[in-house]
């Protein structure tokens, strides 16, 4: 699939499942997704923050408890649900913007931090999206990525795979009444770079001091990095 085709496929897929997205998220993760998002959000600095691939806005809403945040996504149907949640919760420090993660419409260095939860795997050009996050965050700010991973423990992995590759797609198809999206989930996770490779992609995008944290036996990983290397900062002050 070409990058352009993947983009359109992903956008249409999320538009198609948007109404069932939150319900299935909580059900299929047994509610753990809330804890994963909270952990990732705790790694952001305070200030003015960007939630990329925000979808229905759960991360942005968590961030908005203590900060101002922009929720951005290229799928209007997902963002519409985010806007409804914001209205219902009477939250004033979140704005929603329809935006492509590979081409963010923000000036350089305007945010204190940027986060993407379960979104980077779906982006057609991952390196471009990482570079964009690096560009819009100020020097010394943070980029945080929460994404599914492959567990490393062999015994746990074999049990988890039965759930992830067989049971999850079946429940997802039943509830969403669509076959594609919940089979796409495990296949996209299998195709996603491993932890060390992904850290390399972050570094190539200019993000330094990258650390990662495995949660729930390595089902998900939170990557945290800083924008602007010390060398670049030094060059600027000379
Ligand atoms: C699995 S959802 C994650 C939503 C949310 N962050 C969460 O934690 O539930 C992935 C989201 O990424 C968005 N997405 C994928 N590629 C994108 C791109 N290139 N630009 C902006 N959004 C994108 C999709 O529209 C979808 O809403």
mmCIF file of C-alpha atoms and ligand atoms in Angstrom:
data_model
loop_
_atom_site.group_PDB
_atom_site.id
_atom_site.type_symbol
_atom_site.label_atom_id
_atom_site.label_comp_id
_atom_site.label_asym_id
_atom_site.label_seq_id
_atom_site.Cartn_x
_atom_site.Cartn_y
_atom_site.Cartn_z
ATOM 1 C CA UNK A 1 0.000 0.000 0.000
ATOM 2 C CA UNK A 2 1.417 3.433 -0.919
ATOM 3 C CA UNK A 3 1.729 6.119 1.785
ATOM 4 C CA UNK A 4 -1.134 8.077 0.222
ATOM 5 C CA UNK A 5 -3.350 4.991 0.130
ATOM 6 C CA UNK A 6 -2.494 4.131 3.739
ATOM 7 C CA UNK A 7 -3.440 7.661 4.825
ATOM 8 C CA UNK A 8 -6.838 7.476 3.147
ATOM 9 C CA UNK A 9 -7.426 3.902 4.347
ATOM 10 C CA UNK A 10 -6.619 4.876 7.958
ATOM 11 C CA UNK A 11 -8.732 8.047 7.878
ATOM 12 C CA UNK A 12 -11.759 6.205 6.480
ATOM 13 C CA UNK A 13 -11.254 3.306 8.891
ATOM 14 C CA UNK A 14 -11.365 5.593 11.949
ATOM 15 C CA UNK A 15 -14.310 7.532 10.510
ATOM 16 C CA UNK A 16 -16.132 4.191 10.183
ATOM 17 C CA UNK A 17 -15.525 3.001 13.753
ATOM 18 C CA UNK A 18 -15.602 6.391 15.494
ATOM 19 C CA UNK A 19 -18.961 5.813 17.224
ATOM 20 C CA UNK A 20 -17.773 2.539 18.777
ATOM 21 C CA UNK A 21 -14.128 3.541 19.305
ATOM 22 C CA UNK A 22 -14.196 4.549 22.988
ATOM 23 C CA UNK A 23 -16.416 1.659 24.051
ATOM 24 C CA UNK A 24 -14.201 -0.911 22.315
ATOM 25 C CA UNK A 25 -11.027 0.718 23.601
ATOM 26 C CA UNK A 26 -12.074 0.332 27.227
ATOM 27 C CA UNK A 27 -13.588 -3.132 26.670
ATOM 28 C CA UNK A 28 -10.697 -4.680 24.727
ATOM 29 C CA UNK A 29 -8.029 -3.285 27.075
ATOM 30 C CA UNK A 30 -10.085 -4.260 30.164
ATOM 31 C CA UNK A 31 -9.952 -0.591 31.191
ATOM 32 C CA UNK A 32 -6.135 -0.526 31.233
ATOM 33 C CA UNK A 33 -6.032 2.095 28.459
ATOM 34 C CA UNK A 34 -6.968 4.778 31.003
ATOM 35 C CA UNK A 35 -3.979 3.890 33.173
ATOM 36 C CA UNK A 36 -1.640 3.764 30.126
ATOM 37 C CA UNK A 37 -2.748 7.223 28.981
ATOM 38 C CA UNK A 38 -2.421 8.675 32.520
ATOM 39 C CA UNK A 39 1.134 7.317 32.787
ATOM 40 C CA UNK A 40 2.116 8.796 29.414
ATOM 41 C CA UNK A 41 0.563 12.170 30.270
ATOM 42 C CA UNK A 42 2.508 12.235 33.573
ATOM 43 C CA UNK A 43 5.727 12.348 31.511
ATOM 44 C CA UNK A 44 4.801 15.672 29.863
ATOM 45 C CA UNK A 45 6.087 18.992 31.197
ATOM 46 C CA UNK A 46 3.487 21.536 32.334
ATOM 47 C CA UNK A 47 2.454 24.299 29.958
ATOM 48 C CA UNK A 48 0.989 24.527 26.479
ATOM 49 C CA UNK A 49 0.748 21.037 25.003
ATOM 50 C CA UNK A 50 -0.183 19.299 21.756
ATOM 51 C CA UNK A 51 -2.000 15.966 21.477
ATOM 52 C CA UNK A 52 -1.297 14.564 17.998
ATOM 53 C CA UNK A 53 -3.636 11.881 16.535
ATOM 54 C CA UNK A 54 -5.959 12.824 19.379
ATOM 55 C CA UNK A 55 -8.943 10.873 18.054
ATOM 56 C CA UNK A 56 -11.849 11.213 20.487
ATOM 57 C CA UNK A 57 -9.577 13.239 22.791
ATOM 58 C CA UNK A 58 -9.037 11.053 25.874
ATOM 59 C CA UNK A 59 -5.382 12.087 26.170
ATOM 60 C CA UNK A 60 -6.148 15.767 25.557
ATOM 61 C CA UNK A 61 -8.855 15.657 28.237
ATOM 62 C CA UNK A 62 -6.421 14.093 30.724
ATOM 63 C CA UNK A 63 -3.790 16.738 29.819
ATOM 64 C CA UNK A 64 -6.330 19.553 30.189
ATOM 65 C CA UNK A 65 -6.785 18.817 33.909
ATOM 66 C CA UNK A 66 -3.622 20.875 34.546
ATOM 67 C CA UNK A 67 -2.631 22.444 31.214
ATOM 68 C CA UNK A 68 -3.825 24.080 28.013
ATOM 69 C CA UNK A 69 -3.898 21.660 25.128
ATOM 70 C CA UNK A 70 -4.649 21.391 21.439
ATOM 71 C CA UNK A 71 -6.228 18.143 20.247
ATOM 72 C CA UNK A 72 -5.332 17.480 16.604
ATOM 73 C CA UNK A 73 -6.326 14.670 14.251
ATOM 74 C CA UNK A 74 -6.962 14.340 10.518
ATOM 75 C CA UNK A 75 -10.210 12.427 10.966
ATOM 76 C CA UNK A 76 -13.128 14.816 11.354
ATOM 77 C CA UNK A 77 -15.512 12.146 12.649
ATOM 78 C CA UNK A 78 -13.159 11.298 15.551
ATOM 79 C CA UNK A 79 -12.599 14.981 16.372
ATOM 80 C CA UNK A 80 -16.345 15.598 16.384
ATOM 81 C CA UNK A 81 -16.660 13.138 19.289
ATOM 82 C CA UNK A 82 -13.762 14.871 21.013
ATOM 83 C CA UNK A 83 -15.601 18.192 20.684
ATOM 84 C CA UNK A 84 -18.764 16.661 22.182
ATOM 85 C CA UNK A 85 -16.809 15.367 25.183
ATOM 86 C CA UNK A 86 -15.200 18.780 25.684
ATOM 87 C CA UNK A 87 -18.610 20.443 25.588
ATOM 88 C CA UNK A 88 -20.148 17.913 28.001
ATOM 89 C CA UNK A 89 -17.225 18.274 30.425
ATOM 90 C CA UNK A 90 -17.325 22.064 30.073
ATOM 91 C CA UNK A 91 -13.599 22.142 29.442
ATOM 92 C CA UNK A 92 -12.298 25.515 28.257
ATOM 93 C CA UNK A 93 -8.593 24.835 27.918
ATOM 94 C CA UNK A 94 -8.815 22.405 24.965
ATOM 95 C CA UNK A 95 -9.116 23.377 21.308
ATOM 96 C CA UNK A 96 -9.614 20.881 18.481
ATOM 97 C CA UNK A 97 -7.886 21.275 15.139
ATOM 98 C CA UNK A 98 -8.109 19.044 12.071
ATOM 99 C CA UNK A 99 -4.468 18.482 11.190
ATOM 100 C CA UNK A 100 -2.229 15.954 9.478
ATOM 101 C CA UNK A 101 0.475 14.676 11.867
ATOM 102 C CA UNK A 102 2.930 14.680 8.945
ATOM 103 C CA UNK A 103 2.331 18.354 8.230
ATOM 104 C CA UNK A 104 1.393 20.194 11.420
ATOM 105 C CA UNK A 105 0.103 23.724 10.906
ATOM 106 C CA UNK A 106 1.912 25.230 13.903
ATOM 107 C CA UNK A 107 4.947 27.483 14.105
ATOM 108 C CA UNK A 108 8.298 26.143 15.329
ATOM 109 C CA UNK A 109 8.757 25.709 19.071
ATOM 110 C CA UNK A 110 5.331 26.910 20.195
ATOM 111 C CA UNK A 111 4.545 23.972 22.494
ATOM 112 C CA UNK A 112 6.161 22.855 25.753
ATOM 113 C CA UNK A 113 5.460 19.250 24.833
ATOM 114 C CA UNK A 114 3.702 16.988 22.351
ATOM 115 C CA UNK A 115 2.176 13.557 22.854
ATOM 116 C CA UNK A 116 0.762 10.859 20.631
ATOM 117 C CA UNK A 117 -1.118 7.856 22.036
ATOM 118 C CA UNK A 118 -1.806 4.832 19.837
ATOM 119 C CA UNK A 119 -1.497 7.067 16.800
ATOM 120 C CA UNK A 120 2.076 6.944 15.501
ATOM 121 C CA UNK A 121 1.645 3.339 14.297
ATOM 122 C CA UNK A 122 -1.175 4.498 12.034
ATOM 123 C CA UNK A 123 0.720 7.378 10.456
ATOM 124 C CA UNK A 124 1.947 6.630 6.943
ATOM 125 C CA UNK A 125 5.320 8.380 7.348
ATOM 126 C CA UNK A 126 6.388 7.888 10.985
ATOM 127 C CA UNK A 127 9.696 9.748 10.630
ATOM 128 C CA UNK A 128 7.961 12.799 9.175
ATOM 129 C CA UNK A 129 5.464 12.890 12.051
ATOM 130 C CA UNK A 130 8.270 12.593 14.628
ATOM 131 C CA UNK A 131 10.171 15.427 12.917
ATOM 132 C CA UNK A 132 7.039 17.563 12.991
ATOM 133 C CA UNK A 133 6.552 16.949 16.728
ATOM 134 C CA UNK A 134 10.210 17.819 17.254
ATOM 135 C CA UNK A 135 9.759 21.011 15.212
ATOM 136 C CA UNK A 136 6.694 22.394 17.017
ATOM 137 C CA UNK A 137 8.051 21.759 20.541
ATOM 138 C CA UNK A 138 10.434 24.310 22.075
ATOM 139 C CA UNK A 139 14.039 23.357 22.853
ATOM 140 C CA UNK A 140 14.119 21.483 26.134
ATOM 141 C CA UNK A 141 10.455 20.468 25.783
ATOM 142 C CA UNK A 142 9.318 16.861 25.589
ATOM 143 C CA UNK A 143 7.903 14.428 23.073
ATOM 144 C CA UNK A 144 5.967 11.472 24.529
ATOM 145 C CA UNK A 145 4.782 8.476 22.514
ATOM 146 C CA UNK A 146 2.481 5.738 23.819
ATOM 147 C CA UNK A 147 2.216 2.744 21.530
ATOM 148 C CA UNK A 148 1.496 -0.977 21.568
ATOM 149 C CA UNK A 149 4.525 -3.260 21.789
ATOM 150 C CA UNK A 150 5.285 -6.928 21.537
ATOM 151 C CA UNK A 151 5.768 -8.447 25.026
ATOM 152 C CA UNK A 152 9.240 -9.892 25.552
ATOM 153 C CA UNK A 153 8.402 -12.745 27.941
ATOM 154 C CA UNK A 154 7.964 -15.832 25.750
ATOM 155 C CA UNK A 155 5.307 -17.510 27.925
ATOM 156 C CA UNK A 156 3.253 -14.339 28.401
ATOM 157 C CA UNK A 157 3.605 -13.522 24.703
ATOM 158 C CA UNK A 158 2.143 -16.837 23.549
ATOM 159 C CA UNK A 159 -0.923 -16.432 25.808
ATOM 160 C CA UNK A 160 -1.308 -12.767 24.864
ATOM 161 C CA UNK A 161 -1.140 -13.579 21.134
ATOM 162 C CA UNK A 162 -4.182 -15.848 21.429
ATOM 163 C CA UNK A 163 -6.121 -12.903 22.820
ATOM 164 C CA UNK A 164 -4.582 -10.235 20.598
ATOM 165 C CA UNK A 165 -4.645 -12.059 17.283
ATOM 166 C CA UNK A 166 -7.817 -14.172 17.643
ATOM 167 C CA UNK A 167 -10.184 -13.008 20.403
ATOM 168 C CA UNK A 168 -9.720 -9.223 20.097
ATOM 169 C CA UNK A 169 -10.394 -9.077 16.300
ATOM 170 C CA UNK A 170 -13.488 -11.272 16.762
ATOM 171 C CA UNK A 171 -14.971 -9.075 19.531
ATOM 172 C CA UNK A 172 -13.991 -5.925 17.617
ATOM 173 C CA UNK A 173 -15.701 -7.147 14.440
ATOM 174 C CA UNK A 174 -18.832 -8.178 16.356
ATOM 175 C CA UNK A 175 -19.259 -4.886 18.196
ATOM 176 C CA UNK A 176 -18.156 -2.502 15.397
ATOM 177 C CA UNK A 177 -19.865 -4.648 12.716
ATOM 178 C CA UNK A 178 -16.745 -4.143 10.608
ATOM 179 C CA UNK A 179 -14.170 -6.824 9.851
ATOM 180 C CA UNK A 180 -11.148 -4.746 8.805
ATOM 181 C CA UNK A 181 -10.223 -2.397 11.666
ATOM 182 C CA UNK A 182 -9.758 -4.890 14.475
ATOM 183 C CA UNK A 183 -7.692 -7.254 12.308
ATOM 184 C CA UNK A 184 -5.655 -4.236 11.218
ATOM 185 C CA UNK A 185 -4.827 -3.555 14.893
ATOM 186 C CA UNK A 186 -2.700 -6.697 15.555
ATOM 187 C CA UNK A 187 -1.167 -6.656 12.066
ATOM 188 C CA UNK A 188 -0.128 -2.999 12.422
ATOM 189 C CA UNK A 189 1.400 -3.712 15.851
ATOM 190 C CA UNK A 190 3.398 -6.642 14.393
ATOM 191 C CA UNK A 191 4.679 -4.373 11.601
ATOM 192 C CA UNK A 192 5.620 -1.532 13.986
ATOM 193 C CA UNK A 193 9.353 -1.062 14.768
ATOM 194 C CA UNK A 194 10.695 -2.694 17.924
ATOM 195 C CA UNK A 195 11.663 -0.588 20.948
ATOM 196 C CA UNK A 196 15.314 0.008 20.021
ATOM 197 C CA UNK A 197 14.506 0.688 16.375
ATOM 198 C CA UNK A 198 11.821 3.184 17.400
ATOM 199 C CA UNK A 199 14.200 4.960 19.790
ATOM 200 C CA UNK A 200 16.528 5.268 16.740
ATOM 201 C CA UNK A 201 13.728 6.865 14.689
ATOM 202 C CA UNK A 202 13.092 9.387 17.477
ATOM 203 C CA UNK A 203 16.778 10.244 17.635
ATOM 204 C CA UNK A 204 16.973 10.594 13.834
ATOM 205 C CA UNK A 205 14.098 13.086 14.099
ATOM 206 C CA UNK A 206 16.229 15.219 16.447
ATOM 207 C CA UNK A 207 14.722 14.019 19.731
ATOM 208 C CA UNK A 208 17.408 13.301 22.317
ATOM 209 C CA UNK A 209 17.742 11.657 25.762
ATOM 210 C CA UNK A 210 15.126 9.086 24.768
ATOM 211 C CA UNK A 211 13.995 6.670 27.492
ATOM 212 C CA UNK A 212 11.252 4.081 27.327
ATOM 213 C CA UNK A 213 8.978 2.430 29.871
ATOM 214 C CA UNK A 214 7.222 -0.885 29.294
ATOM 215 C CA UNK A 215 3.797 -1.144 30.952
ATOM 216 C CA UNK A 216 1.630 -4.221 31.648
ATOM 217 C CA UNK A 217 4.215 -6.890 30.735
ATOM 218 C CA UNK A 218 5.324 -4.885 27.695
ATOM 219 C CA UNK A 219 1.920 -4.785 25.974
ATOM 220 C CA UNK A 220 2.505 -1.062 25.589
ATOM 221 C CA UNK A 221 5.583 1.163 25.708
ATOM 222 C CA UNK A 222 5.892 4.836 26.586
ATOM 223 C CA UNK A 223 8.792 6.617 24.871
ATOM 224 C CA UNK A 224 9.944 9.945 26.308
ATOM 225 C CA UNK A 225 12.481 12.274 24.694
ATOM 226 C CA UNK A 226 13.728 15.828 24.842
ATOM 227 C CA UNK A 227 13.721 18.304 21.992
ATOM 228 C CA UNK A 228 16.985 19.900 20.884
ATOM 229 C CA UNK A 229 20.295 18.282 21.649
ATOM 230 C CA UNK A 230 22.818 20.017 23.910
ATOM 231 C CA UNK A 231 25.125 20.480 20.903
ATOM 232 C CA UNK A 232 22.444 22.359 18.976
ATOM 233 C CA UNK A 233 21.713 24.584 21.994
ATOM 234 C CA UNK A 234 25.421 25.353 22.347
ATOM 235 C CA UNK A 235 25.730 26.182 18.659
ATOM 236 C CA UNK A 236 22.863 28.622 18.998
ATOM 237 C CA UNK A 237 24.355 30.511 21.937
ATOM 238 C CA UNK A 238 27.834 30.890 20.398
HETATM 239 C C1 LIG B 1 -5.956 4.499 17.521
HETATM 240 S S1 LIG B 1 -6.492 6.160 17.358
HETATM 241 C C2 LIG B 1 -5.835 6.903 18.809
HETATM 242 C C3 LIG B 1 -6.693 8.018 19.343
HETATM 243 C C4 LIG B 1 -6.293 8.583 20.700
HETATM 244 N N1 LIG B 1 -4.973 9.172 20.689
HETATM 245 C C5 LIG B 1 -6.397 7.568 21.801
HETATM 246 O O1 LIG B 1 -5.508 7.517 22.665
HETATM 247 O O2 LIG B 1 -7.388 6.844 21.832
HETATM 248 C C6 LIG B 1 -5.424 6.741 16.099
HETATM 249 C C7 LIG B 1 -5.807 8.120 15.580
HETATM 250 O O3 LIG B 1 -4.754 8.566 14.718
HETATM 251 C C8 LIG B 1 -5.325 9.353 13.720
HETATM 252 N N2 LIG B 1 -4.351 9.483 12.621
HETATM 253 C C9 LIG B 1 -3.751 8.516 11.911
HETATM 254 N N3 LIG B 1 -2.913 9.038 11.001
HETATM 255 C C10 LIG B 1 -2.965 10.386 11.167
HETATM 256 C C11 LIG B 1 -2.316 11.482 10.524
HETATM 257 N N4 LIG B 1 -1.443 11.315 9.525
HETATM 258 N N5 LIG B 1 -2.600 12.720 10.957
HETATM 259 C C12 LIG B 1 -3.472 12.933 11.961
HETATM 260 N N6 LIG B 1 -4.147 11.941 12.585
HETATM 261 C C13 LIG B 1 -3.884 10.678 12.192
HETATM 262 C C14 LIG B 1 -6.607 8.617 13.356
HETATM 263 O O4 LIG B 1 -7.524 9.444 12.693
HETATM 264 C C15 LIG B 1 -7.081 8.171 14.751
HETATM 265 O O5 LIG B 1 -7.990 9.092 15.302
#
